[in-house]
Amino acid sequence: MANSPQAKKRARQAERRTAVNKARRSRIRTFLRKVEEAIASGDPAKAAEALKSAQPEVMRGVTKGVLHKNTASRKISRLSSRVKALNA
């Protein structure tokens, strides 16, 4: 357990940041799940719209340090190729 005042403060801050990051990660997963569901339903317009709303959310996760840049790019790339396949 933290003993010094600084270590105690750091523990409190880490707890707060963890909660914020957890909420942000959950929000990103929700957006990704909506895209997955739209793809599963087979509606290209709905899937494209869901992807369009998910992209900025995922990239925001990168700027906030929740996701790595390559991870976010990979997720978006794979989803967009699946949405594109729906149209074909």
Coordinates of C-alpha atoms in Angstrom, one line a residue:
M1 CA 0.0 0.0 0.0
A2 CA 1.1 3.6 -0.7
N3 CA 2.7 5.3 2.3
S4 CA 4.0 8.7 1.1
P5 CA 1.4 11.4 0.4
Q6 CA 2.6 11.5 -3.2
A7 CA 2.1 7.8 -3.7
K8 CA -1.4 8.0 -2.2
K9 CA -2.3 10.8 -4.5
R10 CA -0.9 8.8 -7.5
A11 CA -3.1 5.9 -6.4
R12 CA -6.2 8.1 -6.3
Q13 CA -5.4 9.6 -9.7
A14 CA -4.8 6.1 -11.3
E15 CA -8.1 5.0 -9.9
R16 CA -9.9 7.9 -11.6
R17 CA -8.1 7.5 -14.9
T18 CA -8.9 3.8 -14.9
A19 CA -12.6 4.6 -14.5
V20 CA -12.5 7.1 -17.3
N21 CA -10.5 4.8 -19.6
K22 CA -12.8 1.9 -18.9
A23 CA -15.8 4.0 -19.8
R24 CA -14.1 5.2 -23.0
R25 CA -13.2 1.6 -24.0
S26 CA -16.7 0.5 -23.3
R27 CA -18.1 3.3 -25.5
I28 CA -15.7 2.3 -28.4
R29 CA -16.8 -1.3 -28.1
T30 CA -20.4 -0.3 -28.3
F31 CA -19.8 1.6 -31.5
L32 CA -17.9 -1.4 -33.0
R33 CA -20.6 -3.8 -31.9
K34 CA -23.2 -1.6 -33.7
V35 CA -21.1 -1.9 -36.9
E36 CA -20.9 -5.7 -36.4
E37 CA -24.7 -5.9 -36.0
A38 CA -25.3 -3.8 -39.1
I39 CA -23.0 -6.1 -41.1
A40 CA -24.7 -9.2 -39.7
S41 CA -28.1 -7.8 -40.7
G42 CA -26.9 -7.4 -44.3
D43 CA -28.0 -3.8 -44.7
P44 CA -25.2 -2.0 -46.5
A45 CA -26.5 1.5 -45.9
K46 CA -27.0 0.9 -42.2
A47 CA -23.5 -0.7 -41.9
A48 CA -21.9 2.2 -43.8
E49 CA -23.6 4.7 -41.4
A50 CA -22.5 2.8 -38.3
L51 CA -18.9 2.6 -39.6
K52 CA -19.0 6.3 -40.3
S53 CA -20.0 7.1 -36.7
A54 CA -17.6 4.5 -35.2
Q55 CA -14.4 5.8 -37.0
P56 CA -14.0 9.1 -35.1
E57 CA -14.8 7.3 -31.8
V58 CA -12.1 4.7 -32.4
M59 CA -9.6 7.3 -33.4
R60 CA -10.5 9.4 -30.4
G61 CA -9.5 6.4 -28.3
V62 CA -6.1 6.6 -29.9
T63 CA -5.6 10.3 -29.0
K64 CA -6.7 9.6 -25.4
G65 CA -4.3 6.6 -25.1
V66 CA -6.9 3.9 -24.8
L67 CA -6.0 2.2 -28.0
H68 CA -2.8 1.9 -30.0
K69 CA -2.8 3.7 -33.3
N70 CA -2.1 0.5 -35.3
T71 CA -4.8 -1.4 -33.4
A72 CA -7.4 1.2 -34.2
S73 CA -6.3 1.4 -37.9
R74 CA -6.5 -2.4 -38.2
K75 CA -10.0 -2.5 -36.7
I76 CA -11.3 0.2 -38.9
S77 CA -9.6 -1.3 -42.0
R78 CA -11.1 -4.7 -41.4
L79 CA -14.6 -3.4 -40.7
S80 CA -14.5 -1.1 -43.7
S81 CA -13.5 -4.0 -46.0
R82 CA -16.4 -6.0 -44.6
V83 CA -18.8 -3.1 -45.2
K84 CA -17.4 -2.7 -48.7
A85 CA -18.0 -6.4 -49.3
L86 CA -21.7 -6.0 -48.4
N87 CA -22.1 -3.5 -51.3
A88 CA -20.5 -5.8 -53.8

